[in-house]
Coordinates of C-alpha atoms in Angstrom, one line a residue:
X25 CA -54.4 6.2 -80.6
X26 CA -53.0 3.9 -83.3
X27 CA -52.5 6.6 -85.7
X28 CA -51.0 9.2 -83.0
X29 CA -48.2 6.3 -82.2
X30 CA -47.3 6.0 -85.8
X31 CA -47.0 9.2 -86.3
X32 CA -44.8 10.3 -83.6
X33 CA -43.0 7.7 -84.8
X34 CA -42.5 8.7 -88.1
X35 CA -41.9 12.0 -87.0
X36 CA -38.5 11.2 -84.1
X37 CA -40.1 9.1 -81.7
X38 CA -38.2 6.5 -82.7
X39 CA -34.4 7.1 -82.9
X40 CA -34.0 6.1 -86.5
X41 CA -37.1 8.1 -88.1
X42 CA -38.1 11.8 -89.4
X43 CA -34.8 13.8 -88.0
X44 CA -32.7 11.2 -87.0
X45 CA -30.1 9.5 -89.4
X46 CA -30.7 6.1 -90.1
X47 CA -27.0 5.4 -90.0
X48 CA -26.1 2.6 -87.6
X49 CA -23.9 3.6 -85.0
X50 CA -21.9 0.7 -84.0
X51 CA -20.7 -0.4 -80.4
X52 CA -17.6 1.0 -78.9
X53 CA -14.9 -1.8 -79.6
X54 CA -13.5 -1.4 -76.5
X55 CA -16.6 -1.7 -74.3
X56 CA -17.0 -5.2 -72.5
X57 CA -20.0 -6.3 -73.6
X58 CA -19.4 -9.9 -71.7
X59 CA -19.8 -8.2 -68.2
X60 CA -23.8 -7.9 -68.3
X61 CA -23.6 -11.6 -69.2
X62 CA -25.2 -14.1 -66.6
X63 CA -23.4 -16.8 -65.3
X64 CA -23.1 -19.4 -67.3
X65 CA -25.3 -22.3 -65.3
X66 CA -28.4 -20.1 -65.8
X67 CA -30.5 -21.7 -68.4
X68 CA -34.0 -20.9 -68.9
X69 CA -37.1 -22.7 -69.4
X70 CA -40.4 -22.2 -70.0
X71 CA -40.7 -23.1 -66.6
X72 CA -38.4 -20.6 -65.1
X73 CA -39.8 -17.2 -63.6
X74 CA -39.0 -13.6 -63.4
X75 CA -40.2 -12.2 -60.6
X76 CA -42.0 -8.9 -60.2
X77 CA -42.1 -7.1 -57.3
X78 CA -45.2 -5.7 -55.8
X79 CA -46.8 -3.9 -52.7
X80 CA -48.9 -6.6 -51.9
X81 CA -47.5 -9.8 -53.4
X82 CA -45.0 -10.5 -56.6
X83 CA -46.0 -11.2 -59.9
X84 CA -44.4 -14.9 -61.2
X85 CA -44.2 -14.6 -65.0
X86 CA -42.0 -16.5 -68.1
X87 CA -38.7 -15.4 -69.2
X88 CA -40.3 -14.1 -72.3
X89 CA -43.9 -12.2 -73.2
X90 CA -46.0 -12.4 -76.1
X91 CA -46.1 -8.8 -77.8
X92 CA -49.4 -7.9 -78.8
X93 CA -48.6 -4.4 -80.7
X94 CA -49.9 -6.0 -83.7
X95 CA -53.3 -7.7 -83.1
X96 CA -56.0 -5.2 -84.2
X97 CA -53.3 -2.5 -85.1
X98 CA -53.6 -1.4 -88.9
X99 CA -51.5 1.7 -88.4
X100 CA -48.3 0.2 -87.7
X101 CA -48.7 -3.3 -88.4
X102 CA -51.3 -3.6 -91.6
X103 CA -53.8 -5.8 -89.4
X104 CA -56.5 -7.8 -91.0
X105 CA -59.3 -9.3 -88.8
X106 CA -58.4 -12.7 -90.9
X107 CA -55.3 -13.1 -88.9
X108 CA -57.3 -13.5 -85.1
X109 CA -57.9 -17.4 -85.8
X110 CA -53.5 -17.1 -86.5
X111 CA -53.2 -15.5 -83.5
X112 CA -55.5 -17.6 -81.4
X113 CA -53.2 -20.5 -82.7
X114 CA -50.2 -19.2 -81.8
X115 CA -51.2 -18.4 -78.8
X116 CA -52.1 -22.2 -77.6
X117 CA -48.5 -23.1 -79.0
X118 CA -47.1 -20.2 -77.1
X119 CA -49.0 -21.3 -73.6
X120 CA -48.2 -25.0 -74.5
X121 CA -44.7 -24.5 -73.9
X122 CA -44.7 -22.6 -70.9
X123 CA -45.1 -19.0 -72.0
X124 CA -48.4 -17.4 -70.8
X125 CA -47.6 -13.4 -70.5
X126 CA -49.1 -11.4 -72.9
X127 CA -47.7 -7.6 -73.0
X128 CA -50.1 -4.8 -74.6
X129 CA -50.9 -1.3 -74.2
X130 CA -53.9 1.2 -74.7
X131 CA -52.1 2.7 -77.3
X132 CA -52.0 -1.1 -79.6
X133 CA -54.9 -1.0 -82.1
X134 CA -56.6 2.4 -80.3
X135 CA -57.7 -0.6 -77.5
X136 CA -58.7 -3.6 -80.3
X137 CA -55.9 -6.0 -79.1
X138 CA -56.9 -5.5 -75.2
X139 CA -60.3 -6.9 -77.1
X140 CA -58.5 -9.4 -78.7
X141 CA -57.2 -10.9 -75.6
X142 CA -60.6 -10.7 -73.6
X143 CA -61.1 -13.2 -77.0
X144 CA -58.1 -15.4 -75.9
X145 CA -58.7 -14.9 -72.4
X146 CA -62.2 -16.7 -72.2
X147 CA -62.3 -20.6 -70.4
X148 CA -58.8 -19.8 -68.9
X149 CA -58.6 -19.4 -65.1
X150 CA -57.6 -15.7 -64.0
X151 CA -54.0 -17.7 -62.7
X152 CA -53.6 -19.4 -65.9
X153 CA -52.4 -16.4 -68.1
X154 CA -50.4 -12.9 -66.7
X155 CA -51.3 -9.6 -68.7
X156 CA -49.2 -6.2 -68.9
X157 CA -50.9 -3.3 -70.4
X158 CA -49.4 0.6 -70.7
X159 CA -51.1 3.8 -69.9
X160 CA -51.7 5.8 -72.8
X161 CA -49.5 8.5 -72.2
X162 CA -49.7 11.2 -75.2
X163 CA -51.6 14.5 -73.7
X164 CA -54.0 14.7 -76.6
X165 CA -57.0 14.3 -74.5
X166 CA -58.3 16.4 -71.2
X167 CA -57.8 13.3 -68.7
X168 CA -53.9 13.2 -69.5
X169 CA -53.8 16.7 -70.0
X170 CA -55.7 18.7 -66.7
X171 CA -55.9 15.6 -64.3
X172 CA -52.3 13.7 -64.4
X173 CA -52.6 12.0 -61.3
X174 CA -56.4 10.5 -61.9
X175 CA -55.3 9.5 -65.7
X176 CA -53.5 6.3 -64.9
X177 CA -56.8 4.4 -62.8
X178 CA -59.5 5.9 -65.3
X179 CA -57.7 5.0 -68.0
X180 CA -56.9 1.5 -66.7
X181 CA -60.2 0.9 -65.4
X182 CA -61.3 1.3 -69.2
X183 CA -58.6 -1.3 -70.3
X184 CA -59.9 -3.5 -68.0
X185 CA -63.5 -3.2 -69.2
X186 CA -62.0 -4.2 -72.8
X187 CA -60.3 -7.4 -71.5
X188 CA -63.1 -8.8 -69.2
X189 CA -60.9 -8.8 -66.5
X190 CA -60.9 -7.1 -62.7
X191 CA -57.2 -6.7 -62.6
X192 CA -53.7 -6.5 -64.6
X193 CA -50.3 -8.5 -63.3
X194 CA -48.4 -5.5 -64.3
X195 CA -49.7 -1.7 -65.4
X196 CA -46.4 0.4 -66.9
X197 CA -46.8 3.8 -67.5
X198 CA -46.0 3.7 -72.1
X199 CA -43.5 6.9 -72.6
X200 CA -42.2 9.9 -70.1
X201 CA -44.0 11.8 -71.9
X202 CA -46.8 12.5 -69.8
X203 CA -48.0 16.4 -69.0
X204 CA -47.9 15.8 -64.9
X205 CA -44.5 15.3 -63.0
X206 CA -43.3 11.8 -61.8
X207 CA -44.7 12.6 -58.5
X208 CA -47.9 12.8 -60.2
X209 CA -47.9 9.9 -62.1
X210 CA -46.7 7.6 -59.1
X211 CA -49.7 9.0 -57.1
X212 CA -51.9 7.6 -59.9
X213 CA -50.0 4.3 -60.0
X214 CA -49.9 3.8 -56.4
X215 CA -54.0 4.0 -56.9
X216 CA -54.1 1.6 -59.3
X217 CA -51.8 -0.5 -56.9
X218 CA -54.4 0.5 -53.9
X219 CA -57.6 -0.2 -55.3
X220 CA -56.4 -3.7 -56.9
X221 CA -56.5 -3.0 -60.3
X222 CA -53.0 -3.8 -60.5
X223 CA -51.0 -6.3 -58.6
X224 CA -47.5 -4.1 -59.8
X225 CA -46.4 -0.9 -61.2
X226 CA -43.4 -0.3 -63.9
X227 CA -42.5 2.4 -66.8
X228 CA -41.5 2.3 -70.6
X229 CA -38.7 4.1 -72.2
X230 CA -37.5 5.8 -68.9
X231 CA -34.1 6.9 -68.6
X232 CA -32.0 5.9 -65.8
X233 CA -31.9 9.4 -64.0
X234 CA -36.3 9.2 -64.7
X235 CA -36.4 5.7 -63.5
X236 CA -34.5 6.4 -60.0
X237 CA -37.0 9.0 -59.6
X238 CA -40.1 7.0 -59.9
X239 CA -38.8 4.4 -57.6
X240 CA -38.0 7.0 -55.1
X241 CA -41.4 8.5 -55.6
X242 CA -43.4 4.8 -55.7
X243 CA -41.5 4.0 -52.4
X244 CA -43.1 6.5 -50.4
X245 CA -46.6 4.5 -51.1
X246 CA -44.7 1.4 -50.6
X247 CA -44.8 0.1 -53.9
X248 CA -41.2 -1.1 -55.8
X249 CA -41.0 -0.3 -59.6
X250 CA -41.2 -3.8 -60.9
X251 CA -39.9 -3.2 -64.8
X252 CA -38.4 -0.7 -67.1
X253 CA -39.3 -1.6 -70.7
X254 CA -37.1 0.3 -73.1
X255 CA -36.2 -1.3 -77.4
X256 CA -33.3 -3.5 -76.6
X257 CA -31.4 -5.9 -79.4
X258 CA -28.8 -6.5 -81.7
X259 CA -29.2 -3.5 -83.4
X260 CA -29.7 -1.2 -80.2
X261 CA -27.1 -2.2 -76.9
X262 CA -27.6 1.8 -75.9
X263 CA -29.6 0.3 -72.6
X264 CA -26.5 -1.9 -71.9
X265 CA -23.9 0.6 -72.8
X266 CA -25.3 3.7 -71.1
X267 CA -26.1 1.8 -67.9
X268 CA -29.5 1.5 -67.8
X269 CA -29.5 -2.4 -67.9
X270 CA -27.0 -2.8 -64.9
X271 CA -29.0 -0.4 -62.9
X272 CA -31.9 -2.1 -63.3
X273 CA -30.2 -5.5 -62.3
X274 CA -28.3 -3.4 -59.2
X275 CA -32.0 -2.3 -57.9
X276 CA -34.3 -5.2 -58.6
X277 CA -36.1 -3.6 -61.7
X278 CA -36.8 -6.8 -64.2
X279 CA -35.3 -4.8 -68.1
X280 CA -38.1 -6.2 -70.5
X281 CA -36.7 -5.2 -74.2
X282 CA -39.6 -4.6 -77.2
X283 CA -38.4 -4.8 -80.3
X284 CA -36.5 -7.3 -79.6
X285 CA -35.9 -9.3 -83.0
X286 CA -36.1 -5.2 -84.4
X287 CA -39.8 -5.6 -86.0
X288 CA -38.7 -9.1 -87.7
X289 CA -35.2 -7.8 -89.1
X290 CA -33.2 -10.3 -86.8
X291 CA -35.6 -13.1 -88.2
X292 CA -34.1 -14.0 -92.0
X293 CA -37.2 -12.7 -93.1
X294 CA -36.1 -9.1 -94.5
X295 CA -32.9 -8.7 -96.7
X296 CA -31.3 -5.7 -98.8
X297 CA -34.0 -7.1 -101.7
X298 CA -36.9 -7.8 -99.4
X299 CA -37.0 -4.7 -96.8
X300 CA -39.6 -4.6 -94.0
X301 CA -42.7 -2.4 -93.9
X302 CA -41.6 1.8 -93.8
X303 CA -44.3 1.7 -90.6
X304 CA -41.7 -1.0 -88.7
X305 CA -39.6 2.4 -87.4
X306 CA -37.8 0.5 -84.5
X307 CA -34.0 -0.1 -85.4
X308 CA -35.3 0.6 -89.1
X309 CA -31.8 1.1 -90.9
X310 CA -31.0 -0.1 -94.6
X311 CA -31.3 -4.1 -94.8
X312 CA -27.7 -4.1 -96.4
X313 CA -26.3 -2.6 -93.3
X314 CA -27.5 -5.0 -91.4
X315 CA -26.8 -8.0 -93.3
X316 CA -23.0 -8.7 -91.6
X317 CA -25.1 -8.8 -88.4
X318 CA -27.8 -11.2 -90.1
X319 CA -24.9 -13.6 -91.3
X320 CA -23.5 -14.3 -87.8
X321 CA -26.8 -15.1 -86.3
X322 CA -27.2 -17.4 -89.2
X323 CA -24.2 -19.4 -89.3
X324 CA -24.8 -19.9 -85.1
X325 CA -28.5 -20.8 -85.8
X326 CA -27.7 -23.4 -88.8
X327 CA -24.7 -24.7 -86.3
X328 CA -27.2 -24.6 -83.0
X329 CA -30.3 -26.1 -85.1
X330 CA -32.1 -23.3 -84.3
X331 CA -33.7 -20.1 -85.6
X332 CA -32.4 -16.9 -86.1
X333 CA -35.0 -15.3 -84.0
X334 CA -34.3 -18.0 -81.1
X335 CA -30.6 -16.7 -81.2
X336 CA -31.3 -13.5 -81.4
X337 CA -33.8 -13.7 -78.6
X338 CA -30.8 -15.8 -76.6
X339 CA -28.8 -12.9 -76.8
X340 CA -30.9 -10.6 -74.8
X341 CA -31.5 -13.4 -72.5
X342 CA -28.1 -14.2 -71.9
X343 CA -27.5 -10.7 -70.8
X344 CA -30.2 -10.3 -68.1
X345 CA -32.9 -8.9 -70.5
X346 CA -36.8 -10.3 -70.7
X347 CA -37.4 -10.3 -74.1
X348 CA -40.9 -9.3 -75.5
X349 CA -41.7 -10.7 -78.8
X350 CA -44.6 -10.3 -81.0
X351 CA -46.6 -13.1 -82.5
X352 CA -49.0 -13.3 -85.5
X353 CA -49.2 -17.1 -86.1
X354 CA -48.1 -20.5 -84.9
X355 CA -45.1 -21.1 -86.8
X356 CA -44.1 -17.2 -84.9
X357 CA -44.8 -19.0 -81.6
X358 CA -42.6 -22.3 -82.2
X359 CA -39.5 -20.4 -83.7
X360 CA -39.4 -17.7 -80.6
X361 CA -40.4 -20.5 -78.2
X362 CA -37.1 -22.1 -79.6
X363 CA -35.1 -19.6 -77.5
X364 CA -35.1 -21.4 -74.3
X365 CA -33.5 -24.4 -72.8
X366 CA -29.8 -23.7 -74.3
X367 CA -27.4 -20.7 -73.8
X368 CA -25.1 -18.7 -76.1
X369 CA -21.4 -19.1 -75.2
X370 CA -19.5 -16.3 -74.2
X371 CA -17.3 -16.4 -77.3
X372 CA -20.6 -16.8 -79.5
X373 CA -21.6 -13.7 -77.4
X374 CA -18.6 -11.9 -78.4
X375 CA -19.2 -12.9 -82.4
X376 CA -22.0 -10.9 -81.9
X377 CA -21.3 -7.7 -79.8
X378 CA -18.9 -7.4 -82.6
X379 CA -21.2 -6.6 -85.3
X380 CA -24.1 -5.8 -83.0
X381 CA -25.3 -1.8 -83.1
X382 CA -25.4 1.0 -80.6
X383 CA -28.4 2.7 -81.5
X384 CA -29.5 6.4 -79.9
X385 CA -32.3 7.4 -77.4
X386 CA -34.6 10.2 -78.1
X387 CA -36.4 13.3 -76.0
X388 CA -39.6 12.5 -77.5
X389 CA -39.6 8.7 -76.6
X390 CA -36.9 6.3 -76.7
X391 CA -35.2 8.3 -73.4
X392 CA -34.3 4.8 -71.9

């Protein structure tokens, strides 16, 4: 699964790889970033909740998740088993301060990182710790392919045999890319929802016109679409510009944004010398055209004593968006946990829309 996800991504998954130019379109002067902004007395926590909706009860979870792409993933992300004592660190930094989601998919290390967190999963209570996983979407094998609406529960049902556990907070479906119609897929959510192997139901990388449709389609089993997760940062506003992001705040569907420091490019740690991994395809444009971008964030981290990644996480949170960011290691977990308890200002907002990206969608993936 690992390798199918990096090559589709190499190939124009992602909407700066294979056929698409990796030329930074840049946001619309004229478009008011500053109205998707929340009001200004909302300041999160680690203690303050999203809330999911759900057929049969909400899910409560942290303002932020802990990405889990990474863990067991060599395709993508150059894994080594050495790093899982890194990881189990940062993961008792990342609950010590509040934040206790994990978000993963089938797809993330062909299943290892659903092993992984069976591995960080053990001696917690089931209520100590919420879990997101995706459905492998890609129609490369006769489940997906000739049974769409049974896909989503057998496949789930094997996730949950990886992670020890009888249920998942939230189950998303990973791409609209899926052989059956939405109609199809909701009937195979709304089992997953039925037999208790989910508590909610949500999607990845839908478009707004896609997304309506599966919430009309979950609604007749009852079920709300909890979340939309679709790449939102910095470098790629197109869920804020296009809409997407204010529809999902006008119908009750929680935005969760991946790739939301841009695979560590809004971190410091990458520069025009120094560029990230060719495999890190999200938002992957030339270092140097990113570095106006970089110098902003800095000089409003070094003034804020914070991080770049905390302000860069601040931004999406100051604009209604649930960031999910990955982790290999403690000193990960303390900068990102760094985000909350403070708020950009709308002016240090507006330093940033200003040399902040657009970014495209795709057909093959990135639709939302």
């Amino acid at each position: 699964m690992q390798h199918v996800l990096q090559t589709g991504l190499s190939a124009g998954m992602s909407a700066v790889s294979g056929l698409h130019s990796n030329k930074p379109p840049k946001v619309d002067p004229s478009f008011d970033g500053l109205k998707a902004v929340l009001p200004d007395s909302f300041v999160p926590t680690a203690e303050t909740k999203v809330t999911l909706r759900g057929k049969n009860g909400n899910v409560e979870a942290p303002y932020m998740s802990i990405g889990a792409w990474s863990w067991g993933d060599e395709a993508t992300w150059h894994w080594s088993p050495e790093e899982l004592p890194h990881v189990k660190e940062g993961w008792q930094v990342f609950r010590n301060a509040g934040i206790n989601w994990i978000e993963n998919a089938q797809a993330y290390g062909s299943g290892e990182s659903e092993r992984i967190c069976k591995q960080l999963f053990q001696g917690l209570n089931r209520d100590e710790f919420v879990i997101q996983t995706k459905w492998y979407v890609v129609p490369d094998n006769t489940t997906n392919l000739f049974h769409p609406s049974r896909a989503p529960a057998k496949m789930l049902k094997e996730s949950l045999e990886r992670m020890g556990l009888d249920y998942v907070d939230i189950y998303l479906v990973h791409g609209h890319i899926h052989p059956g119609s939405i109609a199809q897929t909701a009937k195979g959510l709304a089992e997953c929802v039925d037999s208790g192997m989910t508590k909610t139901a949500g999607v990845a990388n839908y478009s707004e016109k896609d997304m309506i449709e599966m919430a009309d389609e979950l609604e007749k089993y009852g079920i709300p679409l909890a979340t939309n997760q679709c790449e939102f940062s910095i470098l790629r506003r197109h869920p804020e510009v296009h809409g997407l992001l204010q529809a999902c705040k006008d119908r009750g569907i929680v935005f969760q944004s991946y790739s939301s420091l841009a695979q560590g490019r809004l971190t410091g740690k990458y520069n025009s010398h120094n560029e990230p991994p060719k495999t890190y395809r999200f938002s992957s444009y030339p270092m140097k055209d990113i570095e106006p971008t970089l110098a902003v964030l800095d000089e409003i981290a070094k003034k804020r004593s914070k991080s770049i990644a905390a302000v860069a996480l601040n931004y999406n949170i100051s604009k209604g968006v649930v960031p999910v960011v990955g982790m290999r290691s403690a000193a990960q977990a303390r900068q990102n946990a760094q985000a909350f308890g403070w708020r950009l200002t709308r002016e240090e907002i507006k330093q940033i829309d200003e040399v902040s990206f657009e970014g495209k969608s795709t057909v093959l993936w990135q639709q939302g």
